[in-house]
Amino acid sequence: MIRATVWNEFVEEKIYPSVSSVYPDGIHVVLAQALGDELAQEVQVRTAVMQDDEHGLTDDVLAATDVLLWWSHLENDAVSDEIVARVQRRVHQGMGLLILHSAILSKVAKTLLGTSNDATGWRHGDKEHLWTILPTHPIAAGVPNPVVIPQQEMYGEPIDIPTPDELVFISNFEGGEVLRSGCAYLRGQGRIFFFAPGHEEYPVYFQPEIRRILGNAVRWAAAGLPAPARPTRTGEYPASGG
Ligand code: ZN
């Protein structure tokens, strides 16, 4: 059983009709439903939002999370540094992390990847072709090539992310831009997947091929290694040893 936690800042759904008309109950609810549909008995999903105590990400919640999905945009910079550090520690210990769309600019993503993650330009409303370039990767299993997303927000290259450990998808847009849109990373014992599709004004997370990718990614990210047991430094060395 994979224990997934879907985290959403949950702000734009409450203030912009263009967002609430697509995700009236919040993007997190739709993502949770997608995982339930895709992974059925394999997954147990909970949701958390920024307005919850400790952003809903207490030590207990994170300890009971195998994969954390992170969607954020407007409030990327408002997330508490303490919670960011907590998420980073858990990823290093083996928790999986899916960084979704504009969450690539979240503190969590910047901290774990170590880069600014700035893209070169953005534009709303483009048709996107998502191409599989690593068809043997588990995240690409059963995914048609290409996946056509009728409307999406374009982010363009160069994007200041680290070279992925595995580059699973690239995308091209109507304006001719390209993007590394499905990037897998290992950080400590944890597996991280950046997946670029998912702008809040378009029903991207309702699309069956996108749901397949999300389900595959959760399954892949859940397979991070458990943290090895290590003696603490004070247990290993005499305190006065210098
Ligand atoms: Zn967007």
mmCIF file of C-alpha atoms and ligand atoms in Angstrom:
data_model
loop_
_atom_site.group_PDB
_atom_site.id
_atom_site.type_symbol
_atom_site.label_atom_id
_atom_site.label_comp_id
_atom_site.label_asym_id
_atom_site.label_seq_id
_atom_site.Cartn_x
_atom_site.Cartn_y
_atom_site.Cartn_z
ATOM 1 C CA MET A 1 0.000 0.000 0.000
ATOM 2 C CA ILE A 2 1.420 3.358 -1.073
ATOM 3 C CA ARG A 3 0.611 6.213 1.294
ATOM 4 C CA ALA A 4 0.290 9.380 -0.822
ATOM 5 C CA THR A 5 -0.266 12.923 0.446
ATOM 6 C CA VAL A 6 -1.487 15.528 -2.050
ATOM 7 C CA TRP A 7 -0.491 19.042 -0.996
ATOM 8 C CA ASN A 8 -2.019 22.162 -2.546
ATOM 9 C CA GLU A 9 -1.654 25.819 -1.603
ATOM 10 C CA PHE A 10 -5.437 26.059 -2.322
ATOM 11 C CA VAL A 11 -5.645 29.796 -2.954
ATOM 12 C CA GLU A 12 -6.442 30.490 -6.598
ATOM 13 C CA GLU A 13 -9.483 28.185 -6.580
ATOM 14 C CA LYS A 14 -11.044 30.532 -4.006
ATOM 15 C CA ILE A 15 -10.333 33.854 -5.706
ATOM 16 C CA TYR A 16 -10.322 33.355 -9.478
ATOM 17 C CA PRO A 17 -13.469 32.196 -11.321
ATOM 18 C CA SER A 18 -11.242 31.003 -14.177
ATOM 19 C CA VAL A 19 -9.752 28.480 -11.739
ATOM 20 C CA SER A 20 -12.788 27.580 -9.631
ATOM 21 C CA SER A 21 -14.730 26.795 -12.811
ATOM 22 C CA VAL A 22 -12.237 23.999 -13.533
ATOM 23 C CA TYR A 23 -11.337 22.917 -9.978
ATOM 24 C CA PRO A 24 -14.250 24.038 -7.757
ATOM 25 C CA ASP A 25 -13.184 21.873 -4.806
ATOM 26 C CA GLY A 26 -9.465 22.438 -5.292
ATOM 27 C CA ILE A 27 -6.767 20.901 -7.449
ATOM 28 C CA HIS A 28 -5.794 18.605 -4.560
ATOM 29 C CA VAL A 29 -9.208 16.935 -4.621
ATOM 30 C CA VAL A 30 -8.947 16.162 -8.332
ATOM 31 C CA LEU A 31 -5.392 14.874 -7.975
ATOM 32 C CA ALA A 32 -6.463 12.641 -5.090
ATOM 33 C CA GLN A 33 -9.335 11.271 -7.169
ATOM 34 C CA ALA A 34 -6.978 10.649 -10.074
ATOM 35 C CA LEU A 35 -4.659 8.585 -7.894
ATOM 36 C CA GLY A 36 -7.580 6.651 -6.441
ATOM 37 C CA ASP A 37 -8.850 5.850 -9.938
ATOM 38 C CA GLU A 38 -5.431 4.912 -11.323
ATOM 39 C CA LEU A 39 -3.957 2.978 -8.418
ATOM 40 C CA ALA A 40 -7.154 1.749 -6.689
ATOM 41 C CA GLN A 41 -6.228 -0.666 -3.883
ATOM 42 C CA GLU A 42 -2.544 0.130 -4.263
ATOM 43 C CA VAL A 43 -2.851 3.579 -2.757
ATOM 44 C CA GLN A 44 -4.180 5.365 0.297
ATOM 45 C CA VAL A 45 -4.502 9.108 -0.366
ATOM 46 C CA ARG A 46 -4.791 12.033 1.998
ATOM 47 C CA THR A 47 -4.786 15.741 1.190
ATOM 48 C CA ALA A 48 -3.280 18.737 2.961
ATOM 49 C CA VAL A 49 -3.446 22.460 2.206
ATOM 50 C CA MET A 50 -1.369 25.469 3.186
ATOM 51 C CA GLN A 51 -4.050 26.861 5.509
ATOM 52 C CA ASP A 52 -3.898 23.763 7.745
ATOM 53 C CA ASP A 53 -1.857 23.858 10.947
ATOM 54 C CA GLU A 54 1.806 23.418 9.985
ATOM 55 C CA HIS A 55 0.523 23.479 6.374
ATOM 56 C CA GLY A 56 -0.950 20.049 7.129
ATOM 57 C CA LEU A 57 2.543 18.582 7.021
ATOM 58 C CA THR A 58 3.273 17.641 10.603
ATOM 59 C CA ASP A 59 6.067 15.235 11.443
ATOM 60 C CA ASP A 60 3.431 12.534 11.910
ATOM 61 C CA VAL A 61 1.864 13.147 8.487
ATOM 62 C CA LEU A 62 5.217 13.137 6.716
ATOM 63 C CA ALA A 63 6.359 10.043 8.596
ATOM 64 C CA ALA A 64 3.249 8.310 7.269
ATOM 65 C CA THR A 65 3.767 9.553 3.676
ATOM 66 C CA ASP A 66 5.560 7.503 1.024
ATOM 67 C CA VAL A 67 4.976 10.016 -1.774
ATOM 68 C CA LEU A 68 4.159 13.722 -1.475
ATOM 69 C CA LEU A 69 2.565 15.520 -4.444
ATOM 70 C CA TRP A 70 3.141 19.276 -4.394
ATOM 71 C CA TRP A 71 1.069 21.851 -6.314
ATOM 72 C CA SER A 72 1.638 25.551 -5.691
ATOM 73 C CA HIS A 73 1.909 28.837 -7.571
ATOM 74 C CA LEU A 74 0.759 32.135 -6.078
ATOM 75 C CA GLU A 75 2.018 31.425 -2.567
ATOM 76 C CA ASN A 76 5.260 29.670 -3.476
ATOM 77 C CA ASP A 77 7.233 32.055 -1.292
ATOM 78 C CA ALA A 78 4.783 32.010 1.638
ATOM 79 C CA VAL A 79 5.487 28.432 2.668
ATOM 80 C CA SER A 80 7.248 28.198 6.024
ATOM 81 C CA ASP A 81 10.982 27.508 5.889
ATOM 82 C CA GLU A 82 10.570 25.063 8.740
ATOM 83 C CA ILE A 83 8.141 22.954 6.730
ATOM 84 C CA VAL A 84 10.411 23.135 3.675
ATOM 85 C CA ALA A 85 13.307 21.801 5.753
ATOM 86 C CA ARG A 86 11.055 19.065 7.119
ATOM 87 C CA VAL A 87 10.038 17.963 3.605
ATOM 88 C CA GLN A 88 13.661 18.031 2.476
ATOM 89 C CA ARG A 89 14.690 15.792 5.385
ATOM 90 C CA ARG A 90 11.953 13.293 4.592
ATOM 91 C CA VAL A 91 12.933 13.156 0.906
ATOM 92 C CA HIS A 92 16.525 12.517 1.919
ATOM 93 C CA GLN A 93 15.228 9.690 4.086
ATOM 94 C CA GLY A 94 13.376 8.085 1.175
ATOM 95 C CA MET A 95 10.010 9.838 0.716
ATOM 96 C CA GLY A 96 9.064 10.360 -2.945
ATOM 97 C CA LEU A 97 8.119 13.828 -4.219
ATOM 98 C CA LEU A 98 6.154 14.895 -7.295
ATOM 99 C CA ILE A 99 6.739 18.549 -8.207
ATOM 100 C CA LEU A 100 3.756 19.643 -10.288
ATOM 101 C CA HIS A 101 3.692 22.497 -12.818
ATOM 102 C CA SER A 102 4.361 25.914 -11.198
ATOM 103 C CA ALA A 103 5.546 24.171 -8.040
ATOM 104 C CA ILE A 104 8.886 23.959 -9.827
ATOM 105 C CA LEU A 105 9.308 27.495 -8.421
ATOM 106 C CA SER A 106 8.379 26.462 -4.872
ATOM 107 C CA LYS A 107 10.896 26.654 -2.057
ATOM 108 C CA VAL A 108 10.640 22.885 -1.701
ATOM 109 C CA ALA A 109 11.685 22.363 -5.334
ATOM 110 C CA LYS A 110 14.436 24.986 -5.253
ATOM 111 C CA THR A 111 15.819 23.608 -2.004
ATOM 112 C CA LEU A 112 15.884 20.013 -3.142
ATOM 113 C CA LEU A 113 17.149 20.674 -6.672
ATOM 114 C CA GLY A 114 19.549 23.467 -5.713
ATOM 115 C CA THR A 115 18.764 25.722 -8.683
ATOM 116 C CA SER A 116 16.567 28.762 -9.435
ATOM 117 C CA ASN A 117 14.291 26.675 -11.715
ATOM 118 C CA ASP A 118 13.460 29.793 -13.741
ATOM 119 C CA ALA A 119 12.112 29.103 -17.221
ATOM 120 C CA THR A 120 12.622 31.345 -20.222
ATOM 121 C CA GLY A 121 9.215 32.804 -20.915
ATOM 122 C CA TRP A 122 5.706 31.556 -20.369
ATOM 123 C CA ARG A 123 2.445 31.855 -22.261
ATOM 124 C CA HIS A 124 -1.101 30.683 -21.569
ATOM 125 C CA GLY A 125 -3.293 28.650 -23.869
ATOM 126 C CA ASP A 126 -0.844 26.758 -26.057
ATOM 127 C CA LYS A 127 -1.465 23.261 -27.336
ATOM 128 C CA GLU A 128 1.277 21.008 -25.922
ATOM 129 C CA HIS A 129 2.705 17.804 -27.373
ATOM 130 C CA LEU A 130 4.283 15.711 -24.612
ATOM 131 C CA TRP A 131 6.771 13.281 -26.113
ATOM 132 C CA THR A 132 8.099 10.168 -24.399
ATOM 133 C CA ILE A 133 11.820 9.967 -24.929
ATOM 134 C CA LEU A 134 12.563 7.173 -22.429
ATOM 135 C CA PRO A 135 9.912 4.557 -23.280
ATOM 136 C CA THR A 136 11.413 1.905 -20.990
ATOM 137 C CA HIS A 137 10.988 4.114 -17.919
ATOM 138 C CA PRO A 138 8.224 2.950 -15.531
ATOM 139 C CA ILE A 139 6.651 6.430 -15.572
ATOM 140 C CA ALA A 140 6.115 6.099 -19.354
ATOM 141 C CA ALA A 141 4.403 2.697 -19.126
ATOM 142 C CA GLY A 142 1.187 2.625 -21.153
ATOM 143 C CA VAL A 143 1.434 6.298 -22.070
ATOM 144 C CA PRO A 144 0.631 7.141 -25.709
ATOM 145 C CA ASN A 145 3.302 9.019 -27.633
ATOM 146 C CA PRO A 146 2.754 11.872 -27.943
ATOM 147 C CA VAL A 147 0.150 12.975 -25.439
ATOM 148 C CA VAL A 148 -1.650 16.014 -26.832
ATOM 149 C CA ILE A 149 -2.812 18.539 -24.237
ATOM 150 C CA PRO A 150 -5.286 20.916 -25.938
ATOM 151 C CA GLN A 151 -4.481 23.892 -23.703
ATOM 152 C CA GLN A 152 -1.594 24.336 -21.329
ATOM 153 C CA GLU A 153 0.728 27.039 -20.064
ATOM 154 C CA MET A 154 4.029 27.038 -21.924
ATOM 155 C CA TYR A 155 7.288 27.239 -20.005
ATOM 156 C CA GLY A 156 10.283 27.516 -22.322
ATOM 157 C CA GLU A 157 13.889 26.376 -22.315
ATOM 158 C CA PRO A 158 16.391 27.113 -21.151
ATOM 159 C CA ILE A 159 14.979 26.305 -17.726
ATOM 160 C CA ASP A 160 17.485 26.492 -14.887
ATOM 161 C CA ILE A 161 17.048 22.993 -13.455
ATOM 162 C CA PRO A 162 19.785 20.421 -12.842
ATOM 163 C CA THR A 163 20.386 17.930 -15.637
ATOM 164 C CA PRO A 164 17.852 15.200 -14.794
ATOM 165 C CA ASP A 165 19.084 11.793 -13.698
ATOM 166 C CA GLU A 166 16.471 10.450 -16.120
ATOM 167 C CA LEU A 167 14.686 12.580 -18.703
ATOM 168 C CA VAL A 168 11.380 10.867 -19.404
ATOM 169 C CA PHE A 169 9.356 13.466 -21.347
ATOM 170 C CA ILE A 170 10.009 16.564 -23.393
ATOM 171 C CA SER A 171 7.320 18.894 -24.725
ATOM 172 C CA ASN A 172 6.886 21.267 -27.590
ATOM 173 C CA PHE A 173 4.420 24.113 -27.859
ATOM 174 C CA GLU A 174 2.618 25.983 -30.609
ATOM 175 C CA GLY A 175 5.088 28.843 -30.443
ATOM 176 C CA GLY A 176 7.925 26.421 -31.225
ATOM 177 C CA GLU A 177 9.358 26.341 -27.700
ATOM 178 C CA VAL A 178 10.514 23.104 -26.083
ATOM 179 C CA LEU A 179 10.730 22.041 -22.430
ATOM 180 C CA ARG A 180 12.154 19.146 -20.420
ATOM 181 C CA SER A 181 8.723 18.417 -18.972
ATOM 182 C CA GLY A 182 9.193 15.078 -17.188
ATOM 183 C CA CYS A 183 12.427 14.954 -15.164
ATOM 184 C CA ALA A 184 13.434 12.311 -12.619
ATOM 185 C CA TYR A 185 15.958 12.990 -9.872
ATOM 186 C CA LEU A 186 17.423 11.128 -6.945
ATOM 187 C CA ARG A 187 18.133 13.116 -3.778
ATOM 188 C CA GLY A 188 19.475 11.168 -0.836
ATOM 189 C CA GLN A 189 17.323 8.059 -0.589
ATOM 190 C CA GLY A 190 14.340 9.785 -2.205
ATOM 191 C CA ARG A 191 12.999 9.915 -5.737
ATOM 192 C CA ILE A 192 11.741 13.181 -7.213
ATOM 193 C CA PHE A 193 9.749 13.695 -10.411
ATOM 194 C CA PHE A 194 9.101 17.123 -11.918
ATOM 195 C CA PHE A 195 6.061 17.014 -14.195
ATOM 196 C CA ALA A 196 5.335 20.306 -15.954
ATOM 197 C CA PRO A 197 1.730 19.923 -17.236
ATOM 198 C CA GLY A 198 -1.066 21.083 -14.931
ATOM 199 C CA HIS A 199 -1.902 24.773 -15.269
ATOM 200 C CA GLU A 200 -4.773 25.704 -12.932
ATOM 201 C CA GLU A 201 -7.086 27.177 -15.610
ATOM 202 C CA TYR A 202 -7.159 24.096 -17.854
ATOM 203 C CA PRO A 203 -8.553 20.620 -17.082
ATOM 204 C CA VAL A 204 -5.185 18.923 -17.565
ATOM 205 C CA TYR A 205 -5.524 16.692 -14.487
ATOM 206 C CA PHE A 206 -8.790 15.259 -15.834
ATOM 207 C CA GLN A 207 -7.065 13.925 -18.952
ATOM 208 C CA PRO A 208 -6.718 10.093 -18.840
ATOM 209 C CA GLU A 209 -3.142 9.997 -20.216
ATOM 210 C CA ILE A 210 -2.033 12.573 -17.654
ATOM 211 C CA ARG A 211 -3.652 10.552 -14.867
ATOM 212 C CA ARG A 212 -1.802 7.490 -16.087
ATOM 213 C CA ILE A 213 1.489 9.387 -15.832
ATOM 214 C CA LEU A 214 0.650 10.625 -12.318
ATOM 215 C CA GLY A 215 -0.198 7.104 -11.168
ATOM 216 C CA ASN A 216 2.985 5.702 -12.702
ATOM 217 C CA ALA A 217 5.031 8.487 -11.120
ATOM 218 C CA VAL A 218 3.592 7.848 -7.658
ATOM 219 C CA ARG A 219 4.353 4.136 -7.990
ATOM 220 C CA TRP A 220 7.912 4.915 -9.133
ATOM 221 C CA ALA A 221 8.551 7.542 -6.457
ATOM 222 C CA ALA A 222 7.261 5.258 -3.701
ATOM 223 C CA ALA A 223 10.144 2.890 -4.362
ATOM 224 C CA GLY A 224 12.763 5.160 -2.785
ATOM 225 C CA LEU A 225 14.989 3.372 -0.336
ATOM 226 C CA PRO A 226 14.230 3.469 3.380
ATOM 227 C CA ALA A 227 16.805 5.447 5.305
ATOM 228 C CA PRO A 228 19.659 3.295 6.570
ATOM 229 C CA ALA A 229 20.040 3.146 10.326
ATOM 230 C CA ARG A 230 23.140 5.087 11.318
ATOM 231 C CA PRO A 231 24.669 5.532 14.744
ATOM 232 C CA THR A 232 24.597 9.154 15.805
ATOM 233 C CA ARG A 233 27.857 11.009 15.937
ATOM 234 C CA THR A 234 27.701 11.428 19.688
ATOM 235 C CA GLY A 235 27.184 7.682 20.006
ATOM 236 C CA GLU A 236 30.202 6.942 17.867
ATOM 237 C CA TYR A 237 32.741 9.352 19.261
ATOM 238 C CA PRO A 238 33.557 10.496 22.772
ATOM 239 C CA ALA A 239 31.995 13.910 23.292
ATOM 240 C CA SER A 240 35.349 15.316 24.350
ATOM 241 C CA GLY A 241 37.118 13.866 21.327
ATOM 242 C CA GLY A 242 37.110 17.160 19.415
HETATM 243 ZN ZN ZN B 1 0.379 27.792 -14.718
#
